[in-house]
Amino acid sequence: KQEVTQIPAALSVPEGENLVLNCSFTDSAIYNLQWFRQDPGKGLTSLLLIQSSQREQTSGRLNASLDKSSGRSTLYIAASQPGDSATYLCAVRTDYKLSFGAGTTVTVRA
Amino acid sequence: EAGVAQSPRYKIIEKRQSVAFWCNPISGHATLYWYQQILGQGPKLLIQFQNNGVVDDSQLPKDRFSAERLKGVDSTLKIQPAKLEDSAVYLCASSLVGGQGEQYFGPGTRLTVT
């Protein structure tokens, strides 16, 4: 059974600082890994999807890396802004199932 | 393109009552998912449909939960009778193709059981 862990559970940083969010998974036989953002009371918004054959994916200030062999992914958010405050979840796909971590709740202080 | 629609957005019921949630996926998406997200946890898959057939319902508590997607489009998830531990956000998602397709999520229904 795939287990996905996200550390830390919560993070508070001043505006402008770079954010580093970690995700680890136990079964390296994955199809892809996806990072989501969840705002309070809302659904999930997909940020980045990395296929198993890729090492990283970038979108604007966001960069996600994937090391499948060690079961790790890292989401980097450059020059954080108060609008980046949210919960960030990673999810890995094995077979047809998506397994989620519990998320990292980020607060960016103005 | 319209996103995944869910209703109601919020529901408060007493334990032992019944409740139903509705989901309308993105047009043309063959695969539909229902997830349960308990506060402080990641979403957990309850059931996955491919068109109107069930692909996986291994984590659905079948003694009290049921789901259907009769015409292969919209879907209903029902809980009867509800327990306190069913308090959670119920998320619906859809994808163009099953398995490896990217999933798009609706806003969710927040259920509180008192």
Short mmCIF file of C-alpha atoms in Angstrom, two decimals:
data_model
loop_
_atom_site.label_atom_id
_atom_site.label_comp_id
_atom_site.label_asym_id
_atom_site.label_seq_id
_atom_site.Cartn_x
_atom_site.Cartn_y
_atom_site.Cartn_z
CA LYS A 1 0.00 0.00 0.00
CA GLN A 2 1.34 3.41 -1.00
CA GLU A 3 2.04 5.73 1.95
CA VAL A 4 2.60 9.44 1.28
CA THR A 5 4.13 11.71 3.92
CA GLN A 6 4.49 15.46 3.92
CA ILE A 7 6.79 17.25 6.32
CA PRO A 8 6.40 19.75 7.88
CA ALA A 9 2.67 19.80 8.58
CA ALA A 10 2.74 23.60 8.85
CA LEU A 11 5.11 26.36 7.83
CA SER A 12 5.15 30.12 8.43
CA VAL A 13 7.52 32.41 6.53
CA PRO A 14 7.89 36.15 5.90
CA GLU A 15 6.95 37.49 2.51
CA GLY A 16 9.71 37.17 -0.07
CA GLU A 17 11.28 34.06 1.40
CA ASN A 18 11.53 30.93 -0.75
CA LEU A 19 9.36 27.98 0.26
CA VAL A 20 10.50 24.35 0.24
CA LEU A 21 7.83 21.68 0.71
CA ASN A 22 8.70 18.00 0.97
CA CYS A 23 6.84 14.86 -0.03
CA SER A 24 7.96 11.26 0.38
CA PHE A 25 6.33 8.02 -0.77
CA THR A 26 6.99 4.37 -0.05
CA ASP A 27 6.35 2.64 -3.39
CA SER A 28 8.58 3.93 -6.20
CA ALA A 29 6.51 2.22 -8.91
CA ILE A 30 4.51 5.35 -9.73
CA TYR A 31 3.07 6.72 -12.97
CA ASN A 32 3.23 10.36 -11.93
CA LEU A 33 3.19 12.76 -9.01
CA GLN A 34 0.97 15.79 -8.70
CA TRP A 35 1.07 18.85 -6.45
CA PHE A 36 -2.22 20.49 -5.49
CA ARG A 37 -3.18 23.65 -3.68
CA GLN A 38 -6.23 23.77 -1.39
CA ASP A 39 -7.67 27.01 -0.06
CA PRO A 40 -9.95 26.91 3.01
CA GLY A 41 -13.41 25.67 2.13
CA LYS A 42 -12.47 24.98 -1.46
CA GLY A 43 -11.54 22.06 -3.65
CA LEU A 44 -8.14 21.14 -4.98
CA THR A 45 -6.36 23.06 -7.71
CA SER A 46 -3.68 21.24 -9.66
CA LEU A 47 -0.34 23.07 -9.68
CA LEU A 48 2.13 20.73 -11.34
CA LEU A 49 2.14 17.17 -12.63
CA ILE A 50 5.43 15.31 -13.06
CA GLN A 51 5.47 12.11 -15.09
CA SER A 52 7.59 9.26 -13.72
CA SER A 53 10.10 9.73 -16.54
CA GLN A 54 10.64 13.40 -15.67
CA ARG A 55 12.98 14.91 -13.07
CA GLU A 56 11.28 18.26 -12.67
CA GLN A 57 8.48 20.53 -13.83
CA THR A 58 8.24 24.30 -13.70
CA SER A 59 5.40 26.81 -13.84
CA GLY A 60 6.13 30.45 -13.08
CA ARG A 61 7.46 30.72 -9.52
CA LEU A 62 6.82 27.02 -8.89
CA ASN A 63 9.30 24.23 -9.47
CA ALA A 64 8.78 20.61 -8.52
CA SER A 65 11.44 17.92 -8.58
CA LEU A 66 11.01 14.16 -8.50
CA ASP A 67 13.48 11.49 -7.40
CA LYS A 68 11.52 8.32 -7.98
CA SER A 69 14.24 5.94 -6.81
CA SER A 70 14.45 7.56 -3.38
CA GLY A 71 10.71 8.20 -3.18
CA ARG A 72 10.92 11.97 -2.83
CA SER A 73 9.53 15.11 -4.38
CA THR A 74 10.11 18.73 -3.48
CA LEU A 75 8.00 21.76 -4.36
CA TYR A 76 9.85 25.08 -4.46
CA ILE A 77 7.96 28.35 -4.44
CA ALA A 78 10.18 31.34 -5.15
CA ALA A 79 9.70 34.77 -3.59
CA SER A 80 6.62 33.85 -1.57
CA GLN A 81 3.62 36.20 -1.37
CA PRO A 82 0.70 36.37 1.11
CA GLY A 83 -1.50 34.97 -1.67
CA ASP A 84 0.53 31.75 -1.53
CA SER A 85 -0.97 31.00 1.89
CA ALA A 86 -2.83 27.70 1.51
CA THR A 87 -2.47 23.97 2.10
CA TYR A 88 -0.29 22.15 -0.43
CA LEU A 89 -0.89 18.45 -1.04
CA CYS A 90 1.12 15.98 -3.03
CA ALA A 91 -0.43 12.91 -4.59
CA VAL A 92 1.18 9.93 -6.30
CA ARG A 93 -0.45 7.69 -8.85
CA THR A 94 0.17 3.96 -8.73
CA ASP A 95 -1.99 1.79 -10.99
CA TYR A 96 -5.13 3.87 -11.35
CA LYS A 97 -5.19 5.18 -7.78
CA LEU A 98 -4.16 8.57 -6.48
CA SER A 99 -2.73 8.49 -2.94
CA PHE A 100 -2.52 11.78 -1.08
CA GLY A 101 -0.36 13.14 1.68
CA ALA A 102 -1.95 15.06 4.54
CA GLY A 103 -0.59 18.35 3.25
CA THR A 104 1.59 21.22 4.42
CA THR A 105 -0.25 24.35 5.54
CA VAL A 106 1.69 27.45 4.52
CA THR A 107 1.28 30.93 5.98
CA VAL A 108 3.14 33.78 4.32
CA ARG A 109 3.35 36.82 6.63
CA ALA A 110 3.18 40.27 5.06
CA GLU B 1 -15.03 25.11 -19.99
CA ALA B 2 -17.18 24.55 -16.90
CA GLY B 3 -15.54 22.76 -13.99
CA VAL B 4 -16.79 19.97 -11.78
CA ALA B 5 -20.01 21.00 -10.06
CA GLN B 6 -21.12 19.78 -6.64
CA SER B 7 -24.12 20.44 -4.45
CA PRO B 8 -24.92 21.21 -1.78
CA ARG B 9 -21.82 23.05 -0.60
CA TYR B 10 -22.65 22.59 3.07
CA LYS B 11 -24.89 20.20 4.98
CA ILE B 12 -25.57 19.72 8.68
CA ILE B 13 -27.50 16.65 9.82
CA GLU B 14 -28.03 14.66 12.98
CA LYS B 15 -26.57 11.20 13.38
CA ARG B 16 -28.71 8.39 11.98
CA GLN B 17 -30.19 10.73 9.36
CA SER B 18 -29.55 10.25 5.66
CA VAL B 19 -27.90 12.64 3.20
CA ALA B 20 -27.14 12.75 -0.52
CA PHE B 21 -24.53 14.64 -2.50
CA TRP B 22 -24.60 15.37 -6.21
CA CYS B 23 -21.75 15.77 -8.68
CA ASN B 24 -21.69 16.79 -12.33
CA PRO B 25 -18.29 16.16 -13.95
CA ILE B 26 -16.63 18.11 -16.73
CA SER B 27 -18.37 17.40 -20.02
CA GLY B 28 -16.86 14.43 -21.81
CA HIS B 29 -15.00 13.09 -18.79
CA ALA B 30 -15.59 9.35 -18.60
CA THR B 31 -14.08 8.78 -15.17
CA LEU B 32 -15.60 10.11 -11.96
CA TYR B 33 -14.23 9.85 -8.42
CA TRP B 34 -15.64 10.45 -4.95
CA TYR B 35 -13.19 11.26 -2.16
CA GLN B 36 -13.63 11.76 1.58
CA GLN B 37 -11.36 14.31 3.24
CA ILE B 38 -11.38 14.35 7.03
CA LEU B 39 -10.01 17.50 8.66
CA GLY B 40 -6.21 17.46 8.73
CA GLN B 41 -5.92 14.51 6.34
CA GLY B 42 -5.50 14.06 2.62
CA PRO B 43 -8.43 12.94 0.47
CA LYS B 44 -9.22 9.23 0.51
CA LEU B 45 -10.78 7.58 -2.54
CA LEU B 46 -14.22 6.15 -1.83
CA ILE B 47 -15.30 5.04 -5.30
CA GLN B 48 -14.24 5.38 -8.93
CA PHE B 49 -16.57 5.08 -11.91
CA GLN B 50 -15.62 4.52 -15.52
CA ASN B 51 -18.69 5.67 -17.46
CA ASN B 52 -21.49 4.03 -15.42
CA GLY B 53 -19.45 1.06 -14.17
CA VAL B 54 -17.60 0.82 -10.85
CA VAL B 55 -13.81 0.44 -11.15
CA ASP B 56 -12.94 0.54 -7.45
CA ASP B 57 -15.12 0.77 -4.35
CA SER B 58 -12.79 -1.07 -1.99
CA GLN B 59 -12.75 1.77 0.57
CA LEU B 60 -16.46 2.55 0.45
CA PRO B 61 -18.25 1.57 3.71
CA LYS B 62 -20.94 -0.31 1.89
CA ASP B 63 -23.12 -0.86 4.96
CA ARG B 64 -23.96 2.86 4.97
CA PHE B 65 -22.57 4.47 1.81
CA SER B 66 -23.86 4.01 -1.72
CA ALA B 67 -23.10 5.73 -5.00
CA GLU B 68 -24.51 5.60 -8.48
CA ARG B 69 -23.81 7.03 -11.91
CA LEU B 70 -26.74 5.68 -13.84
CA LYS B 71 -26.32 7.44 -17.20
CA GLY B 72 -22.55 7.74 -17.10
CA VAL B 73 -22.67 11.48 -16.49
CA ASP B 74 -23.65 12.91 -13.10
CA SER B 75 -23.39 10.96 -9.87
CA THR B 76 -24.97 10.77 -6.42
CA LEU B 77 -23.30 9.68 -3.19
CA LYS B 78 -25.59 8.74 -0.30
CA ILE B 79 -24.98 8.08 3.37
CA GLN B 80 -27.65 6.25 5.37
CA PRO B 81 -27.55 6.31 8.36
CA ALA B 82 -24.89 8.90 9.07
CA LYS B 83 -22.43 8.61 11.96
CA LEU B 84 -20.44 11.31 13.72
CA GLU B 85 -17.23 10.09 12.06
CA ASP B 86 -18.71 10.82 8.62
CA SER B 87 -18.13 14.53 9.22
CA ALA B 88 -15.78 15.49 6.40
CA VAL B 89 -15.52 17.21 3.04
CA TYR B 90 -16.73 15.05 0.16
CA LEU B 91 -14.88 15.84 -3.04
CA CYS B 92 -15.86 14.82 -6.53
CA ALA B 93 -13.29 14.70 -9.33
CA SER B 94 -13.33 13.72 -12.97
CA SER B 95 -10.80 12.87 -15.63
CA LEU B 96 -10.89 12.52 -19.38
CA VAL B 97 -9.50 9.03 -19.27
CA GLY B 98 -9.26 6.68 -16.34
CA GLY B 99 -6.12 5.66 -14.53
CA GLN B 100 -3.37 8.03 -15.54
CA GLY B 101 -5.47 11.00 -16.63
CA GLU B 102 -5.17 14.25 -14.71
CA GLN B 103 -8.01 14.69 -12.23
CA TYR B 104 -10.01 17.91 -11.86
CA PHE B 105 -11.73 18.53 -8.55
CA GLY B 106 -14.99 20.18 -7.59
CA PRO B 107 -15.38 22.58 -4.63
CA GLY B 108 -16.55 19.82 -2.30
CA THR B 109 -19.45 19.38 0.11
CA ARG B 110 -18.73 19.97 3.79
CA LEU B 111 -20.81 17.57 5.91
CA THR B 112 -21.23 18.04 9.63
CA VAL B 113 -22.93 15.25 11.58
CA THR B 114 -24.10 16.26 15.07
#
